[in-house]
Coordinates of C-alpha atoms in Angstrom, one line a residue:
Chain O
X175 CA -14.4 14.0 -17.8
X176 CA -18.2 13.8 -17.5
X177 CA -17.9 14.9 -13.9
X178 CA -15.8 17.9 -14.9
X179 CA -18.4 18.8 -17.6
X180 CA -21.2 18.5 -15.0
X181 CA -19.2 20.6 -12.6
X182 CA -18.7 23.3 -15.3
X183 CA -22.4 23.3 -16.1
X184 CA -23.4 23.6 -12.5
X185 CA -20.9 26.4 -12.1
X186 CA -22.3 28.2 -15.0
X187 CA -25.8 27.6 -13.8
X188 CA -25.2 29.0 -10.4
X189 CA -22.5 31.6 -10.9
X190 CA -24.8 34.1 -12.7
X191 CA -27.6 34.5 -10.1
X192 CA -25.1 34.3 -7.3
X193 CA -22.9 37.0 -8.7
X194 CA -25.9 39.1 -9.5
X195 CA -27.3 38.8 -6.0
X196 CA -24.0 39.4 -4.2
X197 CA -23.7 43.1 -5.1
X198 CA -27.1 44.8 -4.5
X199 CA -28.4 43.1 -1.3
X200 CA -26.3 43.8 1.8
X201 CA -26.0 40.8 4.1
X202 CA -29.2 38.8 4.2
X203 CA -29.6 35.1 4.8
X204 CA -30.8 34.0 1.4
X205 CA -30.9 30.5 -0.1
X206 CA -29.4 31.4 -3.5
X207 CA -26.3 33.1 -1.9
X208 CA -25.8 30.0 0.2
X209 CA -26.1 27.8 -2.9
X210 CA -23.6 30.0 -4.6
X211 CA -21.2 29.5 -1.7
X212 CA -21.6 25.7 -2.0
X213 CA -20.7 25.8 -5.7
X214 CA -17.6 27.9 -4.9
X215 CA -17.0 25.4 -2.1
X216 CA -17.0 22.6 -4.6
X217 CA -14.2 24.2 -6.7
X218 CA -12.2 24.9 -3.5
X219 CA -12.7 21.3 -2.5
X220 CA -11.5 20.1 -6.0
X221 CA -8.4 22.2 -5.8
X222 CA -7.3 21.4 -2.2
X223 CA -9.1 18.4 -0.7
X224 CA -10.3 16.0 -3.4
X225 CA -7.0 14.2 -4.1
X226 CA -6.9 12.8 -0.5
X227 CA -10.6 12.8 0.5
X228 CA -11.7 11.7 -2.9
X229 CA -14.6 13.0 -5.1
X230 CA -17.2 11.1 -3.0
X231 CA -15.8 12.3 0.3
X232 CA -15.2 8.7 1.2
X233 CA -11.5 9.1 2.0
X234 CA -8.9 6.3 1.6
X235 CA -8.8 3.3 3.9
X236 CA -6.3 3.7 6.7
X237 CA -4.8 6.8 5.1
X238 CA -7.1 9.8 4.6
X239 CA -10.3 9.9 6.8
X240 CA -13.8 10.0 5.2
X241 CA -15.8 13.2 5.4
X242 CA -19.0 11.3 5.5
X243 CA -20.9 11.1 8.8
X244 CA -17.9 11.8 11.1
X245 CA -18.1 13.8 14.3
X246 CA -15.2 15.9 13.0
X247 CA -17.3 17.1 10.1
X248 CA -20.7 17.2 11.6
X249 CA -19.8 18.3 15.2
X250 CA -18.1 21.3 16.7
X251 CA -17.4 23.9 14.1
X252 CA -14.4 25.3 16.0
X253 CA -12.6 22.0 15.9
X254 CA -13.4 21.6 12.3
X255 CA -12.2 25.1 11.3
X256 CA -9.0 24.5 13.3
X257 CA -8.3 21.3 11.3
X258 CA -8.3 23.4 8.1
X259 CA -6.2 26.2 9.7
X260 CA -3.6 23.9 11.4
X261 CA -3.8 20.6 9.5
X262 CA -4.1 17.2 11.3
X263 CA -2.0 14.2 11.9
X264 CA -1.5 11.4 14.5
X265 CA -5.1 11.5 15.4
X266 CA -7.8 8.8 15.3
X267 CA -11.1 9.8 13.7
X268 CA -14.0 8.2 15.5
X269 CA -11.7 5.4 16.7
X270 CA -10.0 4.7 13.4
X271 CA -6.4 5.5 12.8
X272 CA -5.4 7.3 9.5
X273 CA -1.7 7.5 8.7
X274 CA -1.5 10.3 6.1
X275 CA -0.7 13.9 7.0
X276 CA -3.1 16.7 6.4
X277 CA -1.2 20.0 5.8
X278 CA -2.4 23.3 7.1
X279 CA -4.6 25.3 4.8
X280 CA -4.3 28.6 6.6
X281 CA -3.6 30.3 3.2
X282 CA -7.3 30.0 2.4
X283 CA -9.4 33.1 3.2
X284 CA -12.1 33.1 5.8
X285 CA -14.6 33.1 2.9
X286 CA -13.0 30.2 1.2
X287 CA -12.8 28.1 4.4
X288 CA -16.5 28.9 5.1
X289 CA -17.4 27.9 1.5
X290 CA -15.6 24.7 1.5
X291 CA -16.8 23.6 4.9
X292 CA -20.3 24.5 4.1
X293 CA -19.9 22.4 0.9
X294 CA -18.6 19.4 2.9
X295 CA -21.2 19.7 5.6
X296 CA -24.0 19.7 3.1
X297 CA -22.7 17.0 0.7
X298 CA -21.6 13.4 0.8
X299 CA -24.8 12.6 2.7
X300 CA -24.0 15.2 5.3
X301 CA -26.7 17.6 6.5
X302 CA -25.2 20.1 8.9
X303 CA -25.5 23.8 9.2
X304 CA -23.4 26.2 7.1
X305 CA -20.1 27.8 8.3
X306 CA -19.9 31.5 7.9
X307 CA -16.9 33.7 7.2
X308 CA -17.5 35.5 10.5
X309 CA -17.2 32.2 12.4
X310 CA -14.0 31.4 10.6
X311 CA -12.6 34.8 11.3
X312 CA -13.4 34.6 15.0
X313 CA -11.8 31.1 15.3
X314 CA -8.7 32.2 13.3
X315 CA -8.3 35.2 15.7
X316 CA -8.0 32.9 18.7
X317 CA -6.3 30.0 16.9
X318 CA -3.1 28.9 18.5
X319 CA -1.2 26.1 16.8
Chain K
X68 CA 10.3 -65.8 8.8
X69 CA 9.0 -66.7 5.4
X70 CA 5.5 -65.5 6.2
X71 CA 6.8 -62.2 7.5
X72 CA 8.8 -61.9 4.2
X73 CA 5.7 -62.6 2.0
X74 CA 3.6 -60.4 4.2
X75 CA 6.0 -57.5 3.8
X76 CA 6.2 -58.2 0.1
X77 CA 2.4 -58.0 0.0
X78 CA 2.4 -55.0 2.2
X79 CA 4.8 -53.0 0.2
X80 CA 2.6 -52.4 -2.8
X81 CA -0.3 -51.7 -0.5
X82 CA 1.7 -49.1 1.3
X83 CA 3.0 -47.7 -1.9
X84 CA -0.5 -47.7 -3.3
X85 CA -2.0 -45.8 -0.3
X86 CA 0.9 -43.4 -0.4
X87 CA 0.3 -42.6 -4.0
X88 CA -3.4 -42.3 -3.4
X89 CA -2.6 -39.8 -0.6
X90 CA -0.2 -37.9 -2.9
X91 CA -2.7 -37.9 -5.6
X92 CA -5.5 -36.8 -3.3
X93 CA -3.4 -34.0 -2.0
X94 CA -2.5 -32.8 -5.5
X95 CA -5.9 -33.3 -7.1
X96 CA -8.2 -31.9 -4.5
X97 CA -7.7 -28.2 -5.2
X98 CA -11.1 -27.3 -6.4
X99 CA -11.2 -23.8 -8.1
X100 CA -14.3 -21.7 -7.4
X101 CA -16.8 -21.8 -10.3
X102 CA -16.2 -18.1 -10.8
X103 CA -12.4 -18.3 -10.2
X104 CA -13.0 -16.3 -7.0
X105 CA -14.2 -13.4 -9.1
X106 CA -10.8 -13.0 -10.7
X107 CA -9.9 -12.7 -14.4
X108 CA -6.8 -14.8 -15.2
X109 CA -4.8 -16.0 -18.2
X110 CA -6.0 -19.2 -20.0
X111 CA -5.3 -22.4 -18.0
X112 CA -5.3 -20.6 -14.6
X113 CA -8.0 -20.8 -12.1
X114 CA -8.5 -19.5 -8.5
X115 CA -10.4 -20.1 -5.3
X116 CA -11.0 -18.2 -2.1
X117 CA -8.9 -20.1 0.4
X118 CA -10.3 -18.4 3.5
X119 CA -12.0 -15.3 4.7
X120 CA -10.0 -14.0 7.6
X121 CA -12.1 -10.9 8.3
X122 CA -8.8 -9.0 9.1
X123 CA -6.6 -6.6 7.2
X124 CA -4.4 -9.3 5.8
X125 CA -1.1 -7.8 4.8
X126 CA 1.8 -10.1 4.0
X127 CA 1.7 -13.9 3.9
X128 CA 4.2 -16.8 4.0
X129 CA 3.8 -20.5 3.6
X130 CA 6.1 -23.2 5.1
X131 CA 7.3 -26.2 3.1
X132 CA 4.7 -28.3 5.0
X133 CA 2.0 -26.0 3.8
X134 CA 1.3 -24.1 7.0
X135 CA 0.0 -20.6 6.1
X136 CA 0.9 -17.5 8.2
X137 CA -0.8 -14.2 7.6
X138 CA 0.1 -10.9 9.2
X139 CA -2.8 -8.6 10.1
X140 CA -2.4 -4.8 9.9
X141 CA -4.2 -4.5 13.2
X142 CA -4.9 -7.1 15.9
X143 CA -8.2 -8.8 15.4
X144 CA -11.1 -8.8 17.8
X145 CA -9.3 -11.3 20.0
X146 CA -6.2 -9.0 20.1
X147 CA -4.1 -11.2 17.8
X148 CA -2.1 -10.0 14.8
X149 CA -0.8 -13.2 13.3
X150 CA -2.9 -16.0 11.9
X151 CA -1.9 -19.6 11.3
X152 CA -4.0 -21.4 8.7
X153 CA -4.1 -25.1 7.9
X154 CA -5.3 -26.7 4.7
X155 CA -8.7 -28.3 5.0
X156 CA -10.2 -29.7 1.8
X157 CA -10.6 -28.7 -1.8
X158 CA -7.5 -26.5 -1.4
X159 CA -9.2 -24.3 1.1
X160 CA -7.8 -23.6 4.6
X161 CA -9.1 -22.4 8.0
X162 CA -7.6 -20.3 10.8
X163 CA -6.2 -22.9 13.2
X164 CA -4.7 -20.4 15.7
X165 CA -3.9 -16.8 16.2
X166 CA -1.0 -15.2 18.2
X167 CA 1.1 -12.1 18.5
X168 CA -0.5 -9.0 20.0
X169 CA 0.8 -6.5 17.5
X170 CA -0.4 -5.3 14.1
X171 CA 2.0 -4.8 11.2
X172 CA 2.8 -5.9 7.7
X173 CA 5.9 -8.1 7.3
X174 CA 6.0 -11.9 7.6
X175 CA 8.5 -14.3 6.2
X176 CA 9.5 -17.9 6.8
X177 CA 12.5 -20.1 6.5
X178 CA 12.2 -23.9 7.2
X179 CA 13.4 -23.2 10.8
X180 CA 11.9 -19.8 11.7
X181 CA 8.9 -17.5 11.2
X182 CA 9.7 -13.8 11.1
X183 CA 7.1 -11.1 11.6
X184 CA 7.2 -7.4 12.0
X185 CA 5.2 -4.8 13.9
X186 CA 5.6 -1.2 12.7
X187 CA 8.7 -0.8 15.0
X188 CA 10.1 -4.3 15.7
X189 CA 11.0 -7.6 14.0
X190 CA 10.3 -10.8 15.8
X191 CA 11.0 -14.5 15.1
X192 CA 9.4 -17.7 16.2
X193 CA 11.0 -21.2 16.1
X194 CA 9.1 -23.6 13.8
X195 CA 8.9 -27.3 14.5
X196 CA 9.1 -30.1 11.9
X197 CA 5.4 -29.7 11.0
X198 CA 5.9 -26.0 10.3
X199 CA 4.1 -24.9 13.5
X200 CA 5.2 -22.2 15.8
X201 CA 6.7 -23.8 19.0
X202 CA 6.3 -20.9 21.3
X203 CA 3.7 -18.5 20.0
X204 CA 3.6 -16.2 23.0
X205 CA 7.4 -15.9 23.4
X206 CA 9.0 -14.7 20.2
X207 CA 12.6 -13.5 20.1
X208 CA 12.9 -9.8 19.3
X209 CA 15.4 -9.5 16.5
X210 CA 15.2 -5.8 15.7
X211 CA 13.7 -3.1 17.9
X212 CA 13.1 0.6 17.9
X213 CA 12.6 1.3 14.2
X214 CA 10.9 4.6 13.4
X215 CA 7.2 4.6 13.2
X216 CA 5.6 8.0 12.6
X217 CA 2.4 6.5 11.0
X218 CA 3.1 7.7 7.5
X219 CA 4.7 4.8 5.5
X220 CA 4.8 2.7 8.7
X221 CA 5.1 -0.8 7.2
X222 CA 8.2 -2.7 8.1
X223 CA 8.4 -5.2 5.3
X224 CA 11.0 -7.9 5.6
X225 CA 12.9 -10.5 3.6
X226 CA 16.0 -12.6 4.1
X227 CA 18.9 -13.4 1.8
X228 CA 20.6 -16.8 1.8
X229 CA 23.4 -15.7 4.1
X230 CA 21.5 -15.0 7.3
X231 CA 20.8 -11.3 6.7
X232 CA 17.5 -9.7 7.3
X233 CA 16.4 -6.7 5.2
X234 CA 13.8 -4.3 6.6
X235 CA 12.1 -1.4 4.9
X236 CA 11.9 1.8 6.9
X237 CA 9.6 4.1 5.0
X238 CA 10.1 7.9 5.0
X239 CA 7.6 9.6 7.2
X240 CA 7.0 12.2 4.6
X241 CA 5.9 12.7 1.0
X242 CA 8.9 14.5 -0.4
X243 CA 10.8 15.8 2.7
X244 CA 9.2 19.3 2.4
X245 CA 9.7 21.7 5.3
X246 CA 6.0 21.3 5.8
X247 CA 4.9 17.9 4.7
X248 CA 2.3 17.9 1.8
X249 CA 1.9 21.7 2.1
X250 CA 1.2 23.5 -1.1
X251 CA 4.5 25.2 -2.3
X252 CA 6.6 24.1 0.7
X253 CA 10.2 23.4 -0.4
X254 CA 12.4 20.5 0.3
X255 CA 14.7 20.4 3.4
X256 CA 18.3 20.6 2.3
X257 CA 20.2 17.3 2.9
X258 CA 16.9 15.6 3.8
X259 CA 17.5 14.6 7.5
X260 CA 14.8 11.9 7.3
X261 CA 17.3 9.8 5.4
X262 CA 19.4 9.2 8.5
X263 CA 16.8 6.9 10.0
X264 CA 14.2 6.2 7.3
X265 CA 13.6 6.3 3.5
X266 CA 15.7 3.2 2.9
X267 CA 16.4 -0.5 3.5
X268 CA 18.3 -1.6 6.6
X269 CA 20.2 -4.8 6.9
X270 CA 20.4 -6.7 10.2
X271 CA 21.5 -10.2 11.2
X272 CA 18.6 -12.6 11.1
X273 CA 19.8 -14.5 14.2
X274 CA 21.0 -11.7 16.6
X275 CA 18.6 -10.5 19.3
X276 CA 17.6 -6.9 20.1
X277 CA 19.4 -5.1 17.3
X278 CA 18.8 -1.4 16.9
X279 CA 19.8 1.1 14.2
X280 CA 23.3 1.1 15.5
X281 CA 23.7 -2.7 14.9
X282 CA 22.3 -2.5 11.4
X283 CA 23.6 -1.2 8.1
X284 CA 21.7 1.3 5.9
X285 CA 21.9 -1.0 3.0
X286 CA 20.2 1.3 0.4
X287 CA 18.8 4.8 0.7
X288 CA 16.7 7.3 -1.2
X289 CA 13.8 4.9 -1.3
X290 CA 10.6 6.7 -0.2
X291 CA 8.6 3.7 0.9
X292 CA 9.1 0.1 0.0
X293 CA 6.3 -2.3 0.9
X294 CA 7.1 -5.2 -1.5
X295 CA 10.5 -6.7 -1.6
X296 CA 12.1 -10.1 -2.3
X297 CA 15.4 -11.7 -2.7
X298 CA 16.2 -12.9 -6.2
X299 CA 18.1 -16.1 -6.1
X300 CA 19.3 -16.0 -9.7
X301 CA 20.8 -12.5 -9.4
X302 CA 21.6 -13.1 -5.7
X303 CA 20.2 -9.6 -5.2
X304 CA 17.6 -7.7 -3.3
X305 CA 14.7 -6.3 -5.4
X306 CA 12.3 -3.7 -4.0
X307 CA 9.2 -1.9 -5.2
X308 CA 9.0 1.8 -4.3
X309 CA 5.8 3.7 -3.7
X310 CA 6.5 6.9 -5.7
X311 CA 5.7 10.4 -4.4
X312 CA 2.3 11.9 -4.4
X313 CA 0.6 15.3 -5.1
X314 CA 2.6 17.0 -7.8
X315 CA -0.5 19.0 -8.8
X316 CA -1.8 19.6 -5.3
X317 CA 1.5 21.1 -4.1
X318 CA 2.8 22.7 -7.4
X319 CA -0.3 23.6 -9.4
X320 CA 1.7 26.1 -11.5
X321 CA 4.0 23.3 -12.8
X322 CA 1.6 20.3 -13.1
X323 CA -2.0 19.8 -14.0
X324 CA -4.1 17.1 -12.3
X325 CA -3.8 14.8 -15.4
X326 CA 0.0 14.9 -15.3
X327 CA -0.1 14.4 -11.5
X328 CA -2.1 11.2 -12.0
X329 CA 0.5 9.8 -14.4
X330 CA 3.6 10.9 -12.5
X331 CA 5.8 9.5 -11.2
X332 CA 6.1 5.8 -12.2
X333 CA 6.1 3.2 -9.4
X334 CA 9.6 1.7 -9.7
X335 CA 11.3 -1.6 -9.2
X336 CA 14.9 -1.3 -8.1
X337 CA 17.6 -4.0 -8.1
X338 CA 19.7 -3.0 -5.1
X339 CA 23.4 -3.3 -4.2
X340 CA 24.8 -2.3 -0.9
X341 CA 25.3 1.5 -0.8
X342 CA 22.8 2.3 -3.6
X343 CA 20.9 5.6 -3.5
X344 CA 17.6 5.8 -5.5
X345 CA 17.4 9.5 -5.1
X346 CA 14.2 10.2 -3.1
X347 CA 13.3 13.0 -2.3
X348 CA 15.5 14.9 -4.8
X349 CA 14.1 13.2 -7.9
X350 CA 11.1 11.3 -9.2
X351 CA 11.0 8.9 -12.2
X352 CA 9.0 9.9 -15.3
X353 CA 8.0 6.5 -16.8
X354 CA 6.9 8.0 -20.1
X355 CA 10.1 9.9 -20.8
X356 CA 12.2 7.2 -18.9
X357 CA 14.0 10.0 -17.1
X358 CA 14.9 10.9 -13.6
X359 CA 13.4 14.3 -13.0
X360 CA 14.4 16.9 -10.4
X361 CA 11.7 17.2 -7.8
X362 CA 9.8 20.6 -7.7
X363 CA 10.6 20.8 -4.0
X364 CA 14.3 20.9 -5.0
X365 CA 14.2 23.3 -7.9
X366 CA 12.5 21.1 -10.5
X367 CA 10.0 22.5 -13.0
X368 CA 8.7 19.4 -14.6
X369 CA 11.4 19.6 -17.3
X370 CA 14.7 19.6 -15.6
X371 CA 16.4 16.2 -15.2
X372 CA 17.9 15.4 -11.8
X373 CA 21.7 15.8 -11.6
X374 CA 23.7 13.3 -9.6
X375 CA 24.6 9.6 -9.8
X376 CA 21.4 7.9 -8.7
X377 CA 20.2 4.4 -9.3
X378 CA 18.2 3.7 -12.4
X379 CA 15.0 1.7 -11.9
X380 CA 15.0 -1.9 -13.1
X381 CA 11.4 -1.5 -14.3
X382 CA 8.6 1.1 -14.1
X383 CA 4.8 0.7 -13.6
X384 CA 1.8 3.1 -13.7
X385 CA 1.8 5.9 -11.2
X386 CA 0.3 5.7 -7.7
X387 CA -0.8 2.1 -8.1
X388 CA 1.0 1.1 -4.9
X389 CA 3.0 -2.1 -5.3
X390 CA 2.6 -3.8 -1.9
X391 CA 4.2 -7.2 -2.6
X392 CA 6.9 -8.7 -4.7
X393 CA 7.5 -12.4 -5.2
X394 CA 10.0 -14.2 -7.4
X395 CA 8.2 -17.4 -8.6
X396 CA 10.3 -20.6 -8.4
X397 CA 7.6 -23.2 -8.6
X398 CA 7.0 -25.7 -11.3
X399 CA 3.2 -25.7 -11.3
X400 CA 3.0 -22.6 -13.6
X401 CA 4.3 -22.8 -17.2
X402 CA 8.0 -22.4 -17.8
X403 CA 7.9 -18.7 -18.7
X404 CA 6.8 -17.8 -15.2
X405 CA 9.7 -19.4 -13.5
X406 CA 12.1 -16.9 -11.9
X407 CA 9.8 -14.1 -13.0
X408 CA 8.2 -11.6 -10.6
X409 CA 4.7 -11.3 -9.4
X410 CA 3.7 -7.9 -8.0
X411 CA 0.6 -7.2 -6.0
X412 CA -0.6 -3.6 -6.7
X413 CA -2.8 -2.4 -3.8
X414 CA -4.4 0.2 -6.1
X415 CA -4.2 4.0 -6.3
X416 CA -5.9 6.9 -4.5
X417 CA -3.6 9.7 -5.7
X418 CA -4.8 9.7 -9.3
X419 CA -8.1 11.5 -8.3
X420 CA -9.9 13.2 -10.1
X421 CA -8.6 10.9 -12.9
X422 CA -9.9 7.3 -12.7
X423 CA -8.1 5.1 -10.1
X424 CA -6.0 2.2 -11.2
X425 CA -4.3 -1.0 -9.9
X426 CA -6.0 -3.6 -7.6
X427 CA -4.3 -6.3 -9.6
X428 CA -1.4 -8.7 -9.6
X429 CA 1.1 -8.1 -12.4
X430 CA 3.6 -10.5 -13.9
X431 CA 7.0 -9.2 -14.8
X432 CA 9.0 -11.6 -17.0
X433 CA 12.7 -12.0 -15.9
X434 CA 15.7 -13.5 -17.7
X435 CA 18.9 -14.3 -15.8
X436 CA 17.9 -12.2 -12.8
X437 CA 16.9 -9.1 -14.8
X438 CA 13.5 -7.8 -16.0
X439 CA 13.1 -8.9 -19.6
X440 CA 10.1 -7.8 -21.6
X441 CA 6.9 -5.9 -20.8
X442 CA 4.9 -6.5 -17.6
X443 CA 1.4 -7.8 -17.9
X444 CA -1.7 -7.9 -15.7
X445 CA -1.9 -11.5 -14.4
X446 CA -4.8 -11.5 -12.0
X447 CA -7.4 -8.7 -12.3
X448 CA -10.8 -7.7 -10.9
X449 CA -10.0 -7.8 -7.2
X450 CA -12.1 -4.6 -7.3
X451 CA -15.2 -6.5 -8.3
X452 CA -15.8 -4.3 -11.4
X453 CA -14.1 -1.7 -13.6
X454 CA -16.4 1.0 -12.1
X455 CA -15.3 0.1 -8.6
X456 CA -11.7 0.3 -9.6
X457 CA -12.1 3.7 -11.4
X458 CA -14.0 5.1 -8.4
X459 CA -11.3 3.9 -6.0
X460 CA -13.9 1.8 -4.2
X461 CA -12.7 -1.8 -4.7
X462 CA -14.1 -4.8 -3.0
X463 CA -10.7 -6.2 -2.4
X464 CA -7.1 -4.8 -2.4
X465 CA -4.3 -7.2 -3.2
X466 CA -1.5 -6.8 -0.6
X467 CA 0.6 -9.9 0.0
X468 CA 1.9 -12.8 -2.1
X469 CA 3.3 -16.2 -1.3
X470 CA 4.1 -19.4 -3.1
X471 CA 2.7 -22.7 -1.8
X472 CA 4.7 -25.9 -1.7
X473 CA 2.9 -27.1 -4.8
X474 CA 3.6 -23.9 -6.7
X475 CA 0.2 -22.3 -6.2
X476 CA 0.2 -18.5 -5.9
X477 CA -1.5 -17.1 -2.8
X478 CA -2.7 -13.5 -2.7
X479 CA -4.0 -11.7 0.4
X480 CA -6.4 -8.8 0.5
X481 CA -6.3 -6.2 3.3
X482 CA -9.7 -4.7 2.6
X483 CA -11.9 -7.7 3.5
X484 CA -9.2 -10.2 4.5
X485 CA -9.8 -12.7 1.7
X486 CA -7.0 -15.2 0.9
X487 CA -6.9 -16.2 -2.7
X488 CA -5.1 -19.2 -4.3
X489 CA -4.3 -19.2 -8.0
X490 CA -3.5 -22.6 -9.7
X491 CA -2.6 -23.8 -13.1
X492 CA -3.8 -27.0 -14.8
X493 CA -2.4 -28.2 -18.1
X494 CA -5.1 -28.5 -20.6

């Protein structure tokens, strides 16, 4: 409950400046916009990813891989975006088997995928660069299942 | 002649005396850990850590001579997936040998044979009079070629008293959706998974190289059973089903995340040949005590499931993952525990974002081979703290149960590989 309250507070905190900034400025790399994306990313995470990968991104032993410090999350963005678009199963993550099935999340928009991946790559102790909607769009265009 | 007679007369009490000393020593040397191995237990019970195996200790069995066998989920650093432990002192034990090159879950013993399973096959090993494996590198393959598609891969095993072997083949799916675990994906009509999984198969315990064709689908409509045991009083197989996941994730218009954390109940079933427990078409609502139609098959959270499916024998909190079932027949514990069921709950993950639950051993009272009265938490705090449990970050996860020859209850942990022993001392 506390976490939900905290999330709501952070949402309220960020959503005003983020919304205010989105309309006037065209497409400039600005910190607040990225932070807004991360907040949206957190809600997308809660709705689609949290049950399996858990609130702390630590995953579940032998079932759902952690999102902390794995090459899948921190490494090649194309591979990472394709995991979201196509789902993943029967694959070891950094040498560890995980037996659950990840479904495809290709119903998410380019923006949503960019937001949630940016959130994951900059949380749970991760410090990797953001993923942009343009990158997701390009990968989706060439994605073959 | 006379002297021999007197000598043997003299010798007899000495022998008897030393025997009783031995017996006494054996019984009295179980020394509980000062902190009861970190567990919380009912009054009169205490516990110790028997051994740290360092492996993912799944199921466990103990021979009448006290030899302990533990099945590891994956082979250890030496490439071995079965451990043999011998008692040392104070009730503790140490790994005496390791064998078997396969990982898995199931292990079971009769006085003559040790049975163990990989995620595809069931093997058996001849035991000698000391409860040791005669030929560790040459097991007989009893069953082969069972489906393993990683999801719900454990092939848990038990035997009845008539030479039949029961093997769980878990469904390689959450609810038989067209696209497994995909938001909104509907269920496949006449779920084809049930032909070769999602049930309990019966084989002969002494026939080699049996495949599906040699076995009988004893019961179906069981999503995934990890804990199962034969109840001698009812002369019946009892199983613990892992209920379905992700009602909210996949059907957010019908369920919120709170409901999804509490639904469905984890169920105990008493099986008869031919029974159908209804997966994937239904789930069991433990609060309403009703069989509900799955949303994948037209359910809306309110419609009950049509059809003549098996009623659960008992129900437990959702997603807590019952990984072992043991009917207690010992005399060490007080009378009320005899013929009742101990259930090891591995602990939840699918309750997020609600606090996680489980990581305990439950006692379910039984009367005349049927659950009778409410279940209770028997051994708790495997997680190390309430905060660890709520966060789903426990220190230990109970996974296997066995009864020692003296009536001690052994519990395995597949997180760190700790083997626990719970004992009772009359005050």
